[in-house]
mmCIF file of C-alpha atoms in Angstrom:
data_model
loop_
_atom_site.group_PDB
_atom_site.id
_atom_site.type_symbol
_atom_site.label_atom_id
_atom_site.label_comp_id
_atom_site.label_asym_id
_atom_site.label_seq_id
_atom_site.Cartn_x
_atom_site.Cartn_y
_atom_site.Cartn_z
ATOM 1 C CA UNK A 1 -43.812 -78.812 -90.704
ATOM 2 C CA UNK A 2 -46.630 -79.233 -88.446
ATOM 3 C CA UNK A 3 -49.853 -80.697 -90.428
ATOM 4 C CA UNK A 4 -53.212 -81.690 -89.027
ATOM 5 C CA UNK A 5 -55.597 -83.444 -91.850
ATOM 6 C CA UNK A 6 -59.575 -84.007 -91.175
ATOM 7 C CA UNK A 7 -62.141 -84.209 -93.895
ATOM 8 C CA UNK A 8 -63.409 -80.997 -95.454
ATOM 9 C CA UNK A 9 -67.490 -82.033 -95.068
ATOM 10 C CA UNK A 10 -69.517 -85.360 -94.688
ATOM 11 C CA UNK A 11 -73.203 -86.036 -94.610
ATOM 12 C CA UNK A 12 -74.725 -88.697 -92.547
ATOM 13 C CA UNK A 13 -78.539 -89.503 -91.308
ATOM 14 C CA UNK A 14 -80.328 -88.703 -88.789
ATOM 15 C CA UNK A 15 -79.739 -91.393 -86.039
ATOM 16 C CA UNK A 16 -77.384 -92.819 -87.404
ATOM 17 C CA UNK A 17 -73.271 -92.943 -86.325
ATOM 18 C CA UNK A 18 -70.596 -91.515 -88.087
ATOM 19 C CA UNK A 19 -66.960 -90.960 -87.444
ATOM 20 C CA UNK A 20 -64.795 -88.341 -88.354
ATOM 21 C CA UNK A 21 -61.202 -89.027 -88.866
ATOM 22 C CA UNK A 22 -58.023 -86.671 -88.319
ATOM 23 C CA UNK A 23 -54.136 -87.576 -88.569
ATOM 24 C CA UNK A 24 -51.562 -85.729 -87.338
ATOM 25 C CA UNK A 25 -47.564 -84.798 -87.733
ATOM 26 C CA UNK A 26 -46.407 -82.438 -85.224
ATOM 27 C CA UNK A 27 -43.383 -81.687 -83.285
ATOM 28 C CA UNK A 28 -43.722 -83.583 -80.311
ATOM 29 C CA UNK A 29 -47.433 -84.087 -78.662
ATOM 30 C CA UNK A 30 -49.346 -83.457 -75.679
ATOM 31 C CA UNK A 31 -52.900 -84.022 -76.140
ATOM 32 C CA UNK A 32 -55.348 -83.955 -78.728
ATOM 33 C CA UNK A 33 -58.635 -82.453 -78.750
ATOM 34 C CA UNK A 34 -61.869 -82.361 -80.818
ATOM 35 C CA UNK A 35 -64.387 -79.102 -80.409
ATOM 36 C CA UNK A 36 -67.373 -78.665 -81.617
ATOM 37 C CA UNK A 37 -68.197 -75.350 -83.562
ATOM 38 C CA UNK A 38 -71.750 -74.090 -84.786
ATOM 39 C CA UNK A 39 -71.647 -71.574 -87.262
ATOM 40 C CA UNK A 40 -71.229 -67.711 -86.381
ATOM 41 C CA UNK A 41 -70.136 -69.444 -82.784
ATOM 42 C CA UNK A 42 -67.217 -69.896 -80.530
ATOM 43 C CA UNK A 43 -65.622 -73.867 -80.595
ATOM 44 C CA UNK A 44 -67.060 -75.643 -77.407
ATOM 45 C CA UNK A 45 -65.136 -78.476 -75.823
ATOM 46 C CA UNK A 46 -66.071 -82.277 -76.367
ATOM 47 C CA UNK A 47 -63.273 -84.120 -75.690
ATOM 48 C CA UNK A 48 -59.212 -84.865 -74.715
ATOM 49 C CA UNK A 49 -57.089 -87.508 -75.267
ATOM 50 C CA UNK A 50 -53.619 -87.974 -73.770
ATOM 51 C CA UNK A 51 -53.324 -91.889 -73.951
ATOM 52 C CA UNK A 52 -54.165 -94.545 -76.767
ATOM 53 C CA UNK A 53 -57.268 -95.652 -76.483
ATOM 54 C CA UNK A 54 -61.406 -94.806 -76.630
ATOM 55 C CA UNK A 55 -62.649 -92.319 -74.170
ATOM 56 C CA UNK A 56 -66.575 -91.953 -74.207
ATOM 57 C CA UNK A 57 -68.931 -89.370 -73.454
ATOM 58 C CA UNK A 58 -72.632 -89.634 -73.786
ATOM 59 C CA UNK A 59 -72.992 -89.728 -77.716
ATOM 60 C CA UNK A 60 -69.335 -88.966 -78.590
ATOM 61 C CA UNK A 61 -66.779 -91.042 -78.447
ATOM 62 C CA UNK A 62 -63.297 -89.779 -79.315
ATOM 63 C CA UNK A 63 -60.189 -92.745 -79.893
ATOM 64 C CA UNK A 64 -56.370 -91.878 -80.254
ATOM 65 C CA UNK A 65 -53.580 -93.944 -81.664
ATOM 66 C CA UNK A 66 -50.172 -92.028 -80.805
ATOM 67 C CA UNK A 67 -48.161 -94.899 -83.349
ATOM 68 C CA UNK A 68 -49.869 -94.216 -85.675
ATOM 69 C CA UNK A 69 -50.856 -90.205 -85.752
ATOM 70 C CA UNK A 70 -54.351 -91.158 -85.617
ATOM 71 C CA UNK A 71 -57.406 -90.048 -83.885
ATOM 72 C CA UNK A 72 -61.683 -89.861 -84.582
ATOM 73 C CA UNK A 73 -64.131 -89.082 -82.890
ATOM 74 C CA UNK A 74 -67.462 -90.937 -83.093
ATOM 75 C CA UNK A 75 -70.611 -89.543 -83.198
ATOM 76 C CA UNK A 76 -73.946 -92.053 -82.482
ATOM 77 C CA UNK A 77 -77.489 -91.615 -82.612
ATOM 78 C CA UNK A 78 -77.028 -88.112 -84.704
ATOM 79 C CA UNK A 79 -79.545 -85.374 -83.910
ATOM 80 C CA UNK A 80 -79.957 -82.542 -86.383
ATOM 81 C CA UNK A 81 -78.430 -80.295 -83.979
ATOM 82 C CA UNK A 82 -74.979 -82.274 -84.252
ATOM 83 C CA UNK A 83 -74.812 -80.564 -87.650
ATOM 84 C CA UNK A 84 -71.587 -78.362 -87.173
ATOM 85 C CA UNK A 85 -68.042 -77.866 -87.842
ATOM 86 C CA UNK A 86 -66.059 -80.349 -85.778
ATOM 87 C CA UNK A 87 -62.422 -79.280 -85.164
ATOM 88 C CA UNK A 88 -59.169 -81.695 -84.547
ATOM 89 C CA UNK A 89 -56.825 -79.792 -82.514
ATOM 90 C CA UNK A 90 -53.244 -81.625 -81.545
ATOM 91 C CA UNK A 91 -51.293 -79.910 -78.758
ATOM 92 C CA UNK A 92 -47.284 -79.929 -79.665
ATOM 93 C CA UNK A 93 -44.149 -80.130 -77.681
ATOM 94 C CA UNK A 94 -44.198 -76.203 -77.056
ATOM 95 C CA UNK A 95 -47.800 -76.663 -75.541
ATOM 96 C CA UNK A 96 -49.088 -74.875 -78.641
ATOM 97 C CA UNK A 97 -52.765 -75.856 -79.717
ATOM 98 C CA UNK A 98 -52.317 -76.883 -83.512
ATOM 99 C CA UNK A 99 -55.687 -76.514 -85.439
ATOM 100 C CA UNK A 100 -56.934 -79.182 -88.299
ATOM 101 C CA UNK A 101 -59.378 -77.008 -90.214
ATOM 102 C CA UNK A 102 -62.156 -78.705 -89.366
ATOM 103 C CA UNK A 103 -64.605 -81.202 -90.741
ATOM 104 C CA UNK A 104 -68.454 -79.945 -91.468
ATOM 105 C CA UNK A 105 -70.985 -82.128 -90.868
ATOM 106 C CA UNK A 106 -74.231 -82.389 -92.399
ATOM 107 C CA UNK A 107 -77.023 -84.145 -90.737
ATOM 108 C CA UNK A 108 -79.879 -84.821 -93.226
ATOM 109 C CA UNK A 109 -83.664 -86.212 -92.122
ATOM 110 C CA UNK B 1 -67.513 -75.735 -66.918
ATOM 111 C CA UNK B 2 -65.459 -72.405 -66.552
ATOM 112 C CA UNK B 3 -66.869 -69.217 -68.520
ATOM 113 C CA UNK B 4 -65.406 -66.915 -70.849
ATOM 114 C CA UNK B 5 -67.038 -63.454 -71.855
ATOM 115 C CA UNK B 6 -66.071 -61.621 -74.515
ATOM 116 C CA UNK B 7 -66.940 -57.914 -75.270
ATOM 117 C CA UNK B 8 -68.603 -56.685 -77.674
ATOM 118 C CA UNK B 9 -69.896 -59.880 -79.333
ATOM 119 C CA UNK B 10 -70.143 -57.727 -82.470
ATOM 120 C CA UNK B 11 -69.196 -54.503 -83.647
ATOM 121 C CA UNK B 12 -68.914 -52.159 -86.916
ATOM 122 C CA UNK B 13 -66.386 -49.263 -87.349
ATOM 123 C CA UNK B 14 -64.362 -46.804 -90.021
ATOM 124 C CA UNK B 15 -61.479 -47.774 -91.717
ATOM 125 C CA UNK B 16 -59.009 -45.808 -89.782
ATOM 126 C CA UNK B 17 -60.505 -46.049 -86.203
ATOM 127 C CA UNK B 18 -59.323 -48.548 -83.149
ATOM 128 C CA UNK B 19 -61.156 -51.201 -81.580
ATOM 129 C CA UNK B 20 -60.584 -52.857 -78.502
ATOM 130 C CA UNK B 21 -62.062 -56.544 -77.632
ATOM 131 C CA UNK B 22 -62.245 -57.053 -73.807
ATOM 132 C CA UNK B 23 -61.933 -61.082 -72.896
ATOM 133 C CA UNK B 24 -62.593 -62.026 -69.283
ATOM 134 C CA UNK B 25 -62.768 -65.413 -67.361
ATOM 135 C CA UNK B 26 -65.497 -65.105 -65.163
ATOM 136 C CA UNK B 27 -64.640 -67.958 -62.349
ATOM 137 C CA UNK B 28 -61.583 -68.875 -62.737
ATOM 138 C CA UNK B 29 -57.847 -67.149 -62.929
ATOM 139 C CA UNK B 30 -56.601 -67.529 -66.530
ATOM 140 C CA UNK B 31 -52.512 -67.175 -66.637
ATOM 141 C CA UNK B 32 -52.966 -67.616 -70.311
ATOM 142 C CA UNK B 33 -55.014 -66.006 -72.951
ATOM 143 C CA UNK B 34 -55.093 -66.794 -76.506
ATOM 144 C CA UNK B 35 -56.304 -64.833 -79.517
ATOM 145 C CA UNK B 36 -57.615 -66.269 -82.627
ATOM 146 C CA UNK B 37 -58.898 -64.577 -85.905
ATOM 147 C CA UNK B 38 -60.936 -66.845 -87.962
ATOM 148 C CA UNK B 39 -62.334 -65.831 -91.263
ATOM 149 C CA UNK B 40 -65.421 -67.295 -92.951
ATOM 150 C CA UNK B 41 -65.543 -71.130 -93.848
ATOM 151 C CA UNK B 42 -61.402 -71.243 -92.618
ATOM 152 C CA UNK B 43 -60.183 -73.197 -89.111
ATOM 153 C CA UNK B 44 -59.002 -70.922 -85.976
ATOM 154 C CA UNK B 45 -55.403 -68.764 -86.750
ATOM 155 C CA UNK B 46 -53.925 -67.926 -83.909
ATOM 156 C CA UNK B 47 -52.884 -64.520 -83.352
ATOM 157 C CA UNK B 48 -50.452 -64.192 -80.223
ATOM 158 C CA UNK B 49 -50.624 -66.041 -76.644
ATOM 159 C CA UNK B 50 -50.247 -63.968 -73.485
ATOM 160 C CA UNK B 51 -49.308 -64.568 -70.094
ATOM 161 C CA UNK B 52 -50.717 -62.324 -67.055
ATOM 162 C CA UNK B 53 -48.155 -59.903 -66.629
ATOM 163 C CA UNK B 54 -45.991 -60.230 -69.456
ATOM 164 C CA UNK B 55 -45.814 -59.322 -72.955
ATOM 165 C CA UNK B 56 -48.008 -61.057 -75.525
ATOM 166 C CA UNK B 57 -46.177 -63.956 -77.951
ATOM 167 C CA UNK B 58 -47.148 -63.245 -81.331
ATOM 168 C CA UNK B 59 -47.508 -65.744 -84.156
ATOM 169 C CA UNK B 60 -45.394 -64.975 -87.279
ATOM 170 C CA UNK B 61 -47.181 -62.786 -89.725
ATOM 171 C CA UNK B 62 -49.203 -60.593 -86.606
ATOM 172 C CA UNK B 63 -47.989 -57.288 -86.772
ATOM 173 C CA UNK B 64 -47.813 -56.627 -83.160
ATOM 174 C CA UNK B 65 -47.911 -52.488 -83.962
ATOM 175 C CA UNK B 66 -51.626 -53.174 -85.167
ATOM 176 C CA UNK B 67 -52.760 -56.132 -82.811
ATOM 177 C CA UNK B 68 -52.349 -54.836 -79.545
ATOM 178 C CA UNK B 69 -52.442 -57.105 -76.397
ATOM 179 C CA UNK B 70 -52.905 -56.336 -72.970
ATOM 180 C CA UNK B 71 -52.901 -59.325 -69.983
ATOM 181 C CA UNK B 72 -53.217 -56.859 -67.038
ATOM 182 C CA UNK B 73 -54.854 -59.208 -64.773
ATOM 183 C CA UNK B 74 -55.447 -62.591 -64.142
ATOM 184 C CA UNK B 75 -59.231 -62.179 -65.582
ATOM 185 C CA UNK B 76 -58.941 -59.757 -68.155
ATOM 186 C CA UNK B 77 -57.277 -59.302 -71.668
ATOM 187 C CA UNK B 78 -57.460 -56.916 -73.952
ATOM 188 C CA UNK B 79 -57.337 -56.929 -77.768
ATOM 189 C CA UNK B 80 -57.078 -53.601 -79.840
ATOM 190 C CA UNK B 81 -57.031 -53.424 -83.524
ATOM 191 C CA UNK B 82 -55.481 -50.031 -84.388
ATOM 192 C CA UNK B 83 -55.918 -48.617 -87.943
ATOM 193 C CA UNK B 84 -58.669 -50.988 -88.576
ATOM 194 C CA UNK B 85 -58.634 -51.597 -92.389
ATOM 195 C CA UNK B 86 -61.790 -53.697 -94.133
ATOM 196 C CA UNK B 87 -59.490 -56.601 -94.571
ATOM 197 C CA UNK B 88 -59.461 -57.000 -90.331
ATOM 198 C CA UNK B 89 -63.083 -57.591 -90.650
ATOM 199 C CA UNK B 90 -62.970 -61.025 -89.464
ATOM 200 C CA UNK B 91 -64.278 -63.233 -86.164
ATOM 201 C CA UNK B 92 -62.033 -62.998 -82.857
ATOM 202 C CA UNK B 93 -62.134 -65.218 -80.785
ATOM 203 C CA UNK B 94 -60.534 -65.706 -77.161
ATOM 204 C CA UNK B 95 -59.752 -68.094 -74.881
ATOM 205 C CA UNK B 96 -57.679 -68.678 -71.673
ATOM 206 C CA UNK B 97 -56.603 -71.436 -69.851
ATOM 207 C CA UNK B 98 -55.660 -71.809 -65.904
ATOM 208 C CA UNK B 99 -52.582 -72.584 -64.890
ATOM 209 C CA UNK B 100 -52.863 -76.159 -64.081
ATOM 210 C CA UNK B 101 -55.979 -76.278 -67.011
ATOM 211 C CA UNK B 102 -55.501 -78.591 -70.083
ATOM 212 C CA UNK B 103 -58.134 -77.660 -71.681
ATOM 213 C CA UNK B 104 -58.656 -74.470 -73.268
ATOM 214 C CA UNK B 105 -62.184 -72.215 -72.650
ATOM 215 C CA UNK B 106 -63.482 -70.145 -75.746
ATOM 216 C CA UNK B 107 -64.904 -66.879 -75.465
ATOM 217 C CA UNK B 108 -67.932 -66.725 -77.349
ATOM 218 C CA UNK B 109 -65.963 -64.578 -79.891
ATOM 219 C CA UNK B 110 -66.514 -61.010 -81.354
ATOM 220 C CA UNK B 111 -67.440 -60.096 -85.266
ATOM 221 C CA UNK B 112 -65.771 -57.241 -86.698
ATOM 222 C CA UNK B 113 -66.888 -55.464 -89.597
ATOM 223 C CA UNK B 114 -64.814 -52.647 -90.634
ATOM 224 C CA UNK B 115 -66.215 -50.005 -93.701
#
């Protein structure tokens, strides 16, 4: 079967980093994607990988491993408004978005 | 970055009524549209995936009778929940994708609340 695992919740500082980790086992893949989503909101876009490696973006960085099922994105310099649900979603061989369940983040003071 | 409206962002109705969830892409042409249901404090299900023109591809365990789809147009789909029962209360959420697009747009999603 398909299976997408990510962290339930973690808690990191204000300003700090921290990195959220999600593996992966699907049938076949083409792409991987993290989205951001704020409670009683929509998932908004933050990044895409195709290709191993570490794309960056501002404050988010997001790094794949296709060997290895592996991806995470990195968040630096949180901000309390980085507190949200951050979603791992792998696209398969069908070009079906498959959905990790998402990791919450707490940002404390 | 390419805009997705959804209609009504919330809405309450009787068990036993029908409620339909417009989803439009507002500047772009989206040959796909996805539906998601997502209850509280649970990651996005998806419901069915349609393609402008044709007939919606629903995920096993949708009861296409009850989850109707329409992709009339290259900027509009339709969701209708017929027989609405408290246990479709729930958060839908759309999104479409171009036909070259990798990356999917969300809707900002519609809460349903059926008594």
């Amino acid at each position: 079967g398909q299976n997408i695992d990510q962290p339930t919740e973690m808690t990191a500082t204000e300003g700090a980093i921290v990195q959220i980790n999600c593996t992966y086992q699907t049938s076949g893949f083409n792409g991987l994607f993290w989205y951001q989503q704020h409670a009683g909101e929509a998932p908004t876009f933050l990044s895409y990988n195709v290709l191993d490696g570490l794309e960056e973006k501002g404050r988010f960085s997001s790094f794949l491993s296709r060997s290895k099922g592996y991806s995470y994105l990195l968040l630096k310099e949180l901000q309390m408004k980085d507190s949200a649900s951050y979603l791992c979603a792998v696209r398969d061989s069908n070009y079906q978005l498959i959905w990790g369940a998402g990791t919450k983040l707490i940002i404390k003071p | 970055g390419a805009v997705v409206s959804q209609h009504p962002s919330w809405v309450i109705c009787k068990s036993g009524t029908s409620v339909k969830i417009e989803c439009r892409s507002l500047d772009f042409q989206a040959t796909t549209m996805f539906w998601y249901r997502q209850f509280p404090k649970q990651s996005l299900m998806l419901m069915a995936t349609s393609n402008e023109g044709s007939k919606a591809t629903y995920e096993q365990g949708v009861e296409k009778d009850k989850f109707l789809i329409n992709h009339a147009s290259l900027t509009l789909s339709t969701l209708t929940v017929t027989s609405a029962h408290p246990e479709d209360s729930s958060f839908y959420i759309c999104s479409a994708r171009n036909l070259a697009g990798v990356e999917q747009y969300f809707g900002p999603g519609t809460r349903l609340t059926v008594t």
